[in-house]
XYZ file of C-alpha atoms in Angstrom:
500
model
C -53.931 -58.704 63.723
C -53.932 -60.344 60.169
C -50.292 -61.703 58.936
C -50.849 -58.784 56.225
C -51.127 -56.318 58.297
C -48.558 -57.107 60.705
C -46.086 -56.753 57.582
C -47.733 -53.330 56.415
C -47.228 -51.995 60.113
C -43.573 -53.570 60.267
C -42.541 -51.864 56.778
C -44.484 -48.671 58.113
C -42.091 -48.604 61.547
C -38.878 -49.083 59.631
C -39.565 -45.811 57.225
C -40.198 -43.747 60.212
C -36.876 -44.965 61.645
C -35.534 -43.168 58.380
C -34.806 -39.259 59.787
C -38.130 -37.233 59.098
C -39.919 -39.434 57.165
C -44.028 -40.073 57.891
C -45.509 -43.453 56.603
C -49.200 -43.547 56.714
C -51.870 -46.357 55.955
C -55.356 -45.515 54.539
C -58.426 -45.857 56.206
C -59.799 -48.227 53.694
C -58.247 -49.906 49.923
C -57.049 -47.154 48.006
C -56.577 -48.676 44.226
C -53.597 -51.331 45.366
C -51.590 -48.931 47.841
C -51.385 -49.667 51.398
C -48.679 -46.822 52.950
C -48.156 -43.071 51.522
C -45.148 -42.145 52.520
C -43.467 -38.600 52.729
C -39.781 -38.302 53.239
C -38.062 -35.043 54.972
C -37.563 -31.672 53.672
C -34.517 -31.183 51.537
C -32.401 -27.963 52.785
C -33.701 -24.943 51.845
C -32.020 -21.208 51.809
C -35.009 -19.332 50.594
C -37.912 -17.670 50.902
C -40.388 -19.967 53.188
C -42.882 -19.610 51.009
C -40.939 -20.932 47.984
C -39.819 -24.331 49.693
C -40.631 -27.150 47.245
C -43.063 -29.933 48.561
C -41.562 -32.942 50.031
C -40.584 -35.673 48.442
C -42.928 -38.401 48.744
C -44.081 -42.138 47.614
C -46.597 -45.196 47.545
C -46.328 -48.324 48.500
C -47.840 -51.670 48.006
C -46.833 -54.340 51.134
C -46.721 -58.180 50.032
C -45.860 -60.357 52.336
C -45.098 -64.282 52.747
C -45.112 -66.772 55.385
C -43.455 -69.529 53.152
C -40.633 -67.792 52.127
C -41.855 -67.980 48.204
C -40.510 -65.091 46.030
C -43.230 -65.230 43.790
C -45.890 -63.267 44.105
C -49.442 -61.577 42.120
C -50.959 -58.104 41.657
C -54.111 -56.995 39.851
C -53.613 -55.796 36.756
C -56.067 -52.860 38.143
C -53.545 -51.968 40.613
C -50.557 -52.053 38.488
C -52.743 -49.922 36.377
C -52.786 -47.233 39.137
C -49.765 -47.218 39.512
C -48.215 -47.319 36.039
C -50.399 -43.763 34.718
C -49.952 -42.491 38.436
C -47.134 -39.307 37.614
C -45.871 -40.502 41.171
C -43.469 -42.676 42.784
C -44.387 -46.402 43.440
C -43.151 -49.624 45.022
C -43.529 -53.052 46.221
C -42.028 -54.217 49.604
C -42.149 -57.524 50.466
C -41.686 -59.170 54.036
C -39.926 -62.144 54.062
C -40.611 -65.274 56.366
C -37.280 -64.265 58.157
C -38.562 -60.495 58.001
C -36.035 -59.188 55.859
C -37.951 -56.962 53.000
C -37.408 -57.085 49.485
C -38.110 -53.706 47.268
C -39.255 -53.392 43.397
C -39.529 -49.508 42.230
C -42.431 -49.325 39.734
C -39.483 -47.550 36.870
C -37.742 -48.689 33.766
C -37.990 -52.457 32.270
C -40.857 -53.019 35.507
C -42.756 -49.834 34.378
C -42.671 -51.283 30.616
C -43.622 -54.678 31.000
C -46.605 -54.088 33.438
C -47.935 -51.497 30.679
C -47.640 -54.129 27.812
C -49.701 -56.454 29.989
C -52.069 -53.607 30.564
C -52.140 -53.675 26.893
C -52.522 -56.634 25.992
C -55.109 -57.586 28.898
C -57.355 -54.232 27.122
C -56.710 -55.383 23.551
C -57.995 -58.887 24.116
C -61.027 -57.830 26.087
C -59.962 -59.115 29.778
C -61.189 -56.950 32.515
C -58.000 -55.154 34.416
C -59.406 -56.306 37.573
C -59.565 -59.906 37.513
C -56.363 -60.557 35.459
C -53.309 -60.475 37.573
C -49.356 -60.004 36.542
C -46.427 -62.134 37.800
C -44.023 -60.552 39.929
C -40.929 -62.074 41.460
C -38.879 -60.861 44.539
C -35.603 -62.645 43.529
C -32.269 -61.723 45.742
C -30.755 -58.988 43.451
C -34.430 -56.910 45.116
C -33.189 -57.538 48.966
C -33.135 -54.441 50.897
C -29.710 -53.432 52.070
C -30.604 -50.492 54.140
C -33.972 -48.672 55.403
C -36.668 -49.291 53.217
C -37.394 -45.227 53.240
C -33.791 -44.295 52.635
C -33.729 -46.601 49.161
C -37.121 -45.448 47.865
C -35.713 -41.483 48.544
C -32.419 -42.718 46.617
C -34.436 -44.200 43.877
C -36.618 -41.301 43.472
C -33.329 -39.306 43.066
C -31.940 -41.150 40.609
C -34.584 -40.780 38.069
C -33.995 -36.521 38.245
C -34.893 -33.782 39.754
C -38.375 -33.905 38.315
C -39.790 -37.203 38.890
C -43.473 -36.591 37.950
C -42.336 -35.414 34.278
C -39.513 -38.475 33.681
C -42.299 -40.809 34.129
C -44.487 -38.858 32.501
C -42.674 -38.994 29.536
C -41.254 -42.805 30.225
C -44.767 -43.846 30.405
C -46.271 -41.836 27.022
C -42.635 -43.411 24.954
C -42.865 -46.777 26.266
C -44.275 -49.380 23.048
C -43.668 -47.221 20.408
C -40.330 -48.169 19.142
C -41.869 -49.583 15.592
C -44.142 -46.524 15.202
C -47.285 -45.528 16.858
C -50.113 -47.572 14.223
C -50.419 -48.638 10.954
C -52.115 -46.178 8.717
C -54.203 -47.432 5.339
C -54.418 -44.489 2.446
C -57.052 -46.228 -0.708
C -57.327 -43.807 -3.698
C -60.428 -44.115 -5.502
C -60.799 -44.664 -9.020
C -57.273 -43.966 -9.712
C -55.321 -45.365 -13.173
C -51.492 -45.460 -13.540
C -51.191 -41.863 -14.882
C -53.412 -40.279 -12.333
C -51.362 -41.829 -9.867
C -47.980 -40.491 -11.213
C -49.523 -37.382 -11.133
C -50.382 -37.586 -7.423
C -46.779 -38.646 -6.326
C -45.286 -35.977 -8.429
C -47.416 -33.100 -6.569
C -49.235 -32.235 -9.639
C -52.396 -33.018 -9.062
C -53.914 -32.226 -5.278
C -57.000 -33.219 -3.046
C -57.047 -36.752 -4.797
C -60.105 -38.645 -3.091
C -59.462 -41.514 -0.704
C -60.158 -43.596 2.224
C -57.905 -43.201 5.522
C -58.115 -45.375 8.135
C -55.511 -45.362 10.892
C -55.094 -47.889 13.958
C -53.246 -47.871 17.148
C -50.404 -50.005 17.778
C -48.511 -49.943 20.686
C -46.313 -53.115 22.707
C -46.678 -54.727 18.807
C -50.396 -54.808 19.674
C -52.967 -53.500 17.472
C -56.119 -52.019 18.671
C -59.389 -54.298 17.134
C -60.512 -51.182 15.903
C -59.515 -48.483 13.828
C -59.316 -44.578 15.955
C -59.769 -42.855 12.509
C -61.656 -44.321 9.963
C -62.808 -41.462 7.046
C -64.625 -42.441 3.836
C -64.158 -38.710 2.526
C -60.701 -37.640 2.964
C -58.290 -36.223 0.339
C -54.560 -36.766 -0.518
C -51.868 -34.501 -1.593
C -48.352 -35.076 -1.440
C -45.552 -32.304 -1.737
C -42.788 -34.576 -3.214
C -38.867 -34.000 -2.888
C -36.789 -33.165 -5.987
C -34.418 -35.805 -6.547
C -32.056 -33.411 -9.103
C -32.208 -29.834 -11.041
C -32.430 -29.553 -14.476
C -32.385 -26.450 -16.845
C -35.040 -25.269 -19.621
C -34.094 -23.305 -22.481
C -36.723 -21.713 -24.435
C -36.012 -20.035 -27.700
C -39.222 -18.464 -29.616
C -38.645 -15.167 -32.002
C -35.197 -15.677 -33.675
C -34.381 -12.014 -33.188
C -34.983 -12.088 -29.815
C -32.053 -14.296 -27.363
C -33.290 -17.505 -25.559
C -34.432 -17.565 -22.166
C -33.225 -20.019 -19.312
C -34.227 -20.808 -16.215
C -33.352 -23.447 -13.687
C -36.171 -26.104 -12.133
C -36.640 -29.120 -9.802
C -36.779 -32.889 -11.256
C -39.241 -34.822 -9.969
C -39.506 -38.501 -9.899
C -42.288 -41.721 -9.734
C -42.062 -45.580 -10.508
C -45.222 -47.362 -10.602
C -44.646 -50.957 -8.873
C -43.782 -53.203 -11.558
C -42.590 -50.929 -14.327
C -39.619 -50.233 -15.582
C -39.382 -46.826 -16.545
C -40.418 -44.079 -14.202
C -42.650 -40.864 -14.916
C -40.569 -37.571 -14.319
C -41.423 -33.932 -13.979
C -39.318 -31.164 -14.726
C -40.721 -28.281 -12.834
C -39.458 -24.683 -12.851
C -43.302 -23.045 -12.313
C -44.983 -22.034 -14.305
C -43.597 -24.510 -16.905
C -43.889 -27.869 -16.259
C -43.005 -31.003 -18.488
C -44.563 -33.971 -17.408
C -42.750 -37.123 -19.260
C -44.762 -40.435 -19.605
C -42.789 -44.043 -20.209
C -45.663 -44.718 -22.264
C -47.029 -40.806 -23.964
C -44.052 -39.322 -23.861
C -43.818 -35.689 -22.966
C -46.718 -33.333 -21.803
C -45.978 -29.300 -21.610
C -48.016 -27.138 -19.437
C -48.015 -23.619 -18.502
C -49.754 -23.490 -14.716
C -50.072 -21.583 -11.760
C -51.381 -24.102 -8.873
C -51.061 -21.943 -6.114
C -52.096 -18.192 -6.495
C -50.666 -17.535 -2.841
C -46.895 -19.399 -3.633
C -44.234 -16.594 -4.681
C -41.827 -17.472 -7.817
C -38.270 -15.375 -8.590
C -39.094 -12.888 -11.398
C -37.036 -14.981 -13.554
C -39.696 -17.725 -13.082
C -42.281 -14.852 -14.242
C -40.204 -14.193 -17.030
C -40.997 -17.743 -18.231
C -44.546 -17.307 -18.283
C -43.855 -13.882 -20.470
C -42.084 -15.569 -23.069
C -44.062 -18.506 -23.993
C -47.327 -16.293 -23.620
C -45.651 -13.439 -25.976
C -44.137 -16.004 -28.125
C -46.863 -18.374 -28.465
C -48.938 -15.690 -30.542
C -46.569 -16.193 -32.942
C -45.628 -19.755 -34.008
C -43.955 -22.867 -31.936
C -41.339 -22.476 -29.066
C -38.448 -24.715 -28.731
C -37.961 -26.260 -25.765
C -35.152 -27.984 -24.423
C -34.103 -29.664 -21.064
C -30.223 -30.689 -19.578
C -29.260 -31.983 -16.591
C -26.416 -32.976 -15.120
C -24.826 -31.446 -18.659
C -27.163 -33.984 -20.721
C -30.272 -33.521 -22.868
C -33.103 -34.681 -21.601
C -36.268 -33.530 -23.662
C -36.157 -31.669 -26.955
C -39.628 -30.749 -28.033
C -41.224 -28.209 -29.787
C -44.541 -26.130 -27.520
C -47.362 -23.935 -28.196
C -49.968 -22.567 -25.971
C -53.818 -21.535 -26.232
C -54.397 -18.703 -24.689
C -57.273 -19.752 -21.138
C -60.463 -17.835 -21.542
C -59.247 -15.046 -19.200
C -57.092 -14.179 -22.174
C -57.191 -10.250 -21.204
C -55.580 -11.104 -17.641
C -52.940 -13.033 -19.003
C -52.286 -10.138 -21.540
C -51.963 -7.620 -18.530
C -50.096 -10.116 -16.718
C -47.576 -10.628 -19.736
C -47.356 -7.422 -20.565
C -47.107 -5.738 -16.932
C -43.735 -8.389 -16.335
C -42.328 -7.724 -20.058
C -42.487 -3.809 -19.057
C -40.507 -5.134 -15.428
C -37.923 -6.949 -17.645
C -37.133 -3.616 -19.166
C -37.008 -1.731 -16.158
C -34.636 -3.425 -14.328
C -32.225 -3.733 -17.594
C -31.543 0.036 -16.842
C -30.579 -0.238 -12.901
C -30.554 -4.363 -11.606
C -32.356 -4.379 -8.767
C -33.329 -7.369 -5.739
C -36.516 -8.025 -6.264
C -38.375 -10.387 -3.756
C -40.404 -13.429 -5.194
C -43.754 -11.960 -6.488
C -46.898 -14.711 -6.370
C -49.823 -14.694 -8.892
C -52.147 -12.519 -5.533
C -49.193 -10.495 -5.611
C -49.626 -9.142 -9.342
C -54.051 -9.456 -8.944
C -53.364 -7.129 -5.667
C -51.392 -4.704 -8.064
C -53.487 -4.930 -11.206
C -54.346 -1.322 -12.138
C -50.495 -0.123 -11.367
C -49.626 -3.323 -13.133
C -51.693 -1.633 -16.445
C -50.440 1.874 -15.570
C -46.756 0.466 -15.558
C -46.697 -1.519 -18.443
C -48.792 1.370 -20.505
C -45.915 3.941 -19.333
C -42.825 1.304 -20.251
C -44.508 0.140 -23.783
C -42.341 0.034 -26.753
C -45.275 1.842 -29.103
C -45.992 5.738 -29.783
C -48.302 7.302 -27.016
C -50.454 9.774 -28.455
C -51.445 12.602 -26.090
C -54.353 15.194 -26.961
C -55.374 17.979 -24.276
C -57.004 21.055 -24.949
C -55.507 24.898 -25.139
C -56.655 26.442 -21.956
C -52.768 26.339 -21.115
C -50.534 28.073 -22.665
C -47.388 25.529 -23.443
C -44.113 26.395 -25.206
C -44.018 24.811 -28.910
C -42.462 22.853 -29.823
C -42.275 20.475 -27.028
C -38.497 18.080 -26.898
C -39.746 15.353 -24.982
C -42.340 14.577 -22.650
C -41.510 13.042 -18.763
C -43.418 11.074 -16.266
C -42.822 8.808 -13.188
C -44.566 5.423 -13.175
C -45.052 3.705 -10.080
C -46.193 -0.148 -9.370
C -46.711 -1.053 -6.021
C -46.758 -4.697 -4.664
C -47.420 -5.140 -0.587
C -44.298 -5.393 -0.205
C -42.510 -3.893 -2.424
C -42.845 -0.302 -3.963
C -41.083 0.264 -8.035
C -40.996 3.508 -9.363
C -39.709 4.761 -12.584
C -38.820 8.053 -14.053
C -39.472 7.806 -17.913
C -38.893 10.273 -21.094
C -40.355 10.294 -24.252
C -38.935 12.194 -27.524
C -41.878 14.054 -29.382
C -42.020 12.667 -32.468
C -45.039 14.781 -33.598
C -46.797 18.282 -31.977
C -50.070 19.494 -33.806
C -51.230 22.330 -32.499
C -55.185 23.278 -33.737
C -58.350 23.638 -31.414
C -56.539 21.117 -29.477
C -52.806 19.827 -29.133
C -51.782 16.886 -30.200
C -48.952 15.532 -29.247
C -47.365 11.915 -30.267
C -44.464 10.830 -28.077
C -41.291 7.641 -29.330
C -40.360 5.301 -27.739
C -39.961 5.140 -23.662
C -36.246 6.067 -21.593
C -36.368 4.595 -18.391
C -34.036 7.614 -16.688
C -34.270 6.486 -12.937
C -35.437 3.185 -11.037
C -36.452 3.485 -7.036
C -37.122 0.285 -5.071
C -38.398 0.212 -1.709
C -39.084 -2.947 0.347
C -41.759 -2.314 2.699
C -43.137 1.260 1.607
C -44.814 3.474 3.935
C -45.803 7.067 2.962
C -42.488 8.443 3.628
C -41.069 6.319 0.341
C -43.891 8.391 -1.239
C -42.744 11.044 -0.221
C -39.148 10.610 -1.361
C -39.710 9.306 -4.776
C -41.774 12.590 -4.976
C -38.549 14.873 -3.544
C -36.788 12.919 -6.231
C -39.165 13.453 -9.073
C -39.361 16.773 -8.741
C -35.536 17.307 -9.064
C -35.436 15.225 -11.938
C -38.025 17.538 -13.580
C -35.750 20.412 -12.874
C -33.185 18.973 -14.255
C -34.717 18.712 -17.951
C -36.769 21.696 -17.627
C -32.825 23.301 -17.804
C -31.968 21.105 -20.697
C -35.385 21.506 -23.149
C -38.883 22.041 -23.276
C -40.353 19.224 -21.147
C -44.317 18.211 -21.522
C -44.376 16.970 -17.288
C -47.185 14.487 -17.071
C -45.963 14.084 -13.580
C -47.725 11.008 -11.988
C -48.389 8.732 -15.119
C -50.470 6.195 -12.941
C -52.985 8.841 -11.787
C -53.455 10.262 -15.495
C -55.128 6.778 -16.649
C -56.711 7.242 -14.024
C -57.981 10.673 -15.508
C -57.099 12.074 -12.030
């Protein structure tokens, strides 16, 4: 019998002496283990069918005849055993036969996988490089050999396989896990600024990122793209306050935005953005400051009072320059005076403008919560969007419908409900209009003043029962005129543009 495997048969007898615990050796080399060993059952009241498996361990046997504490293992076996979920240890036999124990866990488990590192990173092959490891005194065994591995086991947890699971997948990434490399292309100082501040998106770059782990970089990159893109959603780093003041009969209009912030290395003076979207003010150390009027996103949702914004400076840029001015922190920032082109798709922005102007109005008569409403919101709700700000409009509506009726003359007023209705959100208005003018020839003709918005409804989340109630509602409000005056009832305003 070889001196080895006397010690893996004397380390094998002394776990069995441990009380239900089986040691076994394989039949041939199994990857650096030379005894499995599986301890007793714990106690268990339940079902027998829900016992948990035994607890259970390998073990690598060293031995010495010399008494040396020193001793090597392949870097192939300590492999095995570091990504192996289970338990592992070295016992050593001692010249006097005393054994000496290492448990494959904490600073043991993190310096054997830094020299697996290192070994891979520099090209050595795992199994002809070997590891130091010492069996000093503080690793002498002070009882069975199987009754300290069970102990050590249970003092990692209750779920061993999962602690060094985890222990493993942490271990060498303290500083991060890589160093990533992000190279814009053919980008100048203001293009830049404008990336940083989340104006401008998908800038082209390079990306290369490689693995570090143990402080040890891999020679090659594990992502290495010549056609990626980059854009960054920056954080505010203050709020400031526009003010925008157009018609001088008509009062200013405020709303409240983000400040954004960029300093190019070496300058001195950063590039800022005052954002409160649509309006944006982009100021330049070197340009000074750029207005512009943009949606980015179709799909992000903006309070109405953001929407508002883009009413204004669209109704007020048809007629002359708007003043702008932004505060914050109580201070004047920019003062500057603005004026917008209308984009090609000049009719959309006119139904856009004009469909929240006719909201504005609405909810003067009876404030209401409205949710934030995104540009797909308003596209979605286009034709009631038309209908609504046709049945809210300031001007004369002229009405002409032939005889085949016979109506009371002179009409008082005329009524109608008006409905817009967003996916989430239904509006509904109950309007009157005084007749201002009723011609009565071949046909009638009838010319209605300016709109009374009587009644608001809001419903979040409509189904057909809102419908249904704004209906029930309607028709009582109808009633309720018809007592007072001869009422023209257009009823459902939406469905007569639609000539329905």
């Amino acid at each position: 019998m070889t001196k080895h495997k006397a010690a893996e048969n004397l380390v094998k007898t002394e776990c069995m002496y441990f009380s239900g615990t089986i040691a076994t050796a394989p039949e041939e080399d199994r990857s650096g283990w030379d005894l499995f060993v599986e301890f007793d059952t714990d106690s268990f009241d339940g079902s027998a069918e829900d016992r948990p498996p035994r607890k259970y361990a390998f073990v690598q046997v060293k031995s010495t005849a010399s008494g040396n504490t020193g001793d090597k293992i392949k870097l192939s076996n300590v492999q095995e055993a570091c990504v192996s979920r289970a338990p592992w240890f070295l016992i050593k036999v001692m010249k006097d036969r005393s054994l000496r124990g290492i448990h494959v866990w904490g600073p043991v488990l993190n310096k054997w996988l830094e020299a697996i590192r290192e070994a891979s990173v520099n090209g050595k092959p795992l199994h002809s490089t070997k590891v130091s490891v010492n069996f000093g005194r503080k690793t002498e065994l002070k009882k069975n050999p199987a009754e300290w591995m069970l102990a050590e086991i249970e003092l990692v947890g209750p779920n061993y396989e999962l602690a060094k699971a985890e222990a493993v997948n942490a271990a060498g990434y303290k500083d991060g896990y890589g160093k990533g490399i992000i190279s814009l292309h053919d980008t100048d100082q203001d293009s830049w600024a404008n990336v940083f501040l989340g104006i401008s998106t998908g800038a082209k770059a390079d990306f290369s990122f490689t693995k570090t782990r143990f402080g040890l970089a891999d020679p090659q990159p594990v992502v290495d793209s010549k056609s990626g893109s980059v854009t960054i959603s920056p954080t505010p780093i203050g709020q400031c306050s526009f003010r925008l003041r157009g018609l001088s009969n008509e009062p200013s209009h405020s709303v409240s935005g983000d400040v954004y912030g960029y300093r190019h290395p070496g300058s001195s003076e950063p590039y800022l953005r005052f954002s409160a979207p649509p309006l944006e003010v982009i100021r330049n150390p070197d340009a000074g400051a750029i207005f512009r009027m943009t949606i980015s996103d179709p799909e992000i949702p903006y309070p109405l009072i953001n929407w508002y914004s883009y009413e204004r400076v669209t109704k007020w840029s048809e007629i002359g320059e708007i003043d702008l001015e932004i505060t914050t922190q109580g201070k004047v920032i920019s003062t500057s005076k603005i004026k917008i082109d209308p984009p090609n798709s000049s009719n959309d922005v006119a139904v856009l403008s004009n469909g929240i102007s006719a909201l504005r109005r609405a909810l003067l008569v009876a404030p209401t919560t409205i949710p934030p409403l995104s540009l797909n919101d308003f596209s979605k709700a286009s034709e009631d969007l038309v209908a609504f700000a046709s049945g809210l409009h300031e001007h004369s509506l002229k009405l002409e419908f032939g005889q085949d009726k016979v109506y009371p003359a002179p009409f008082g007023s005329a009524i109608y409900r008006v409905t817009i209705a967003f996916q989430k959100l239904l509006l509904c208005c109950f309007v009157s209009r005084p007749v201002i003018n009723d011609e009565i020839s071949e046909t009638r003709r009838v010319t209605l003043g300016s709109p009374v918005v009587r009644e608001l409804f809001a419903y979040p989340d409509p189904d057909a029962s809102h419908y249904e109630l704004v209906l029930s509602h309607y028709l009582t409000y109808a009633n309720s005129i018809a007592e007072l005056e001869e009422a023209l009832d257009l009823q459902d305003f939406n469905a007569a543009l639609r000539g329905q």
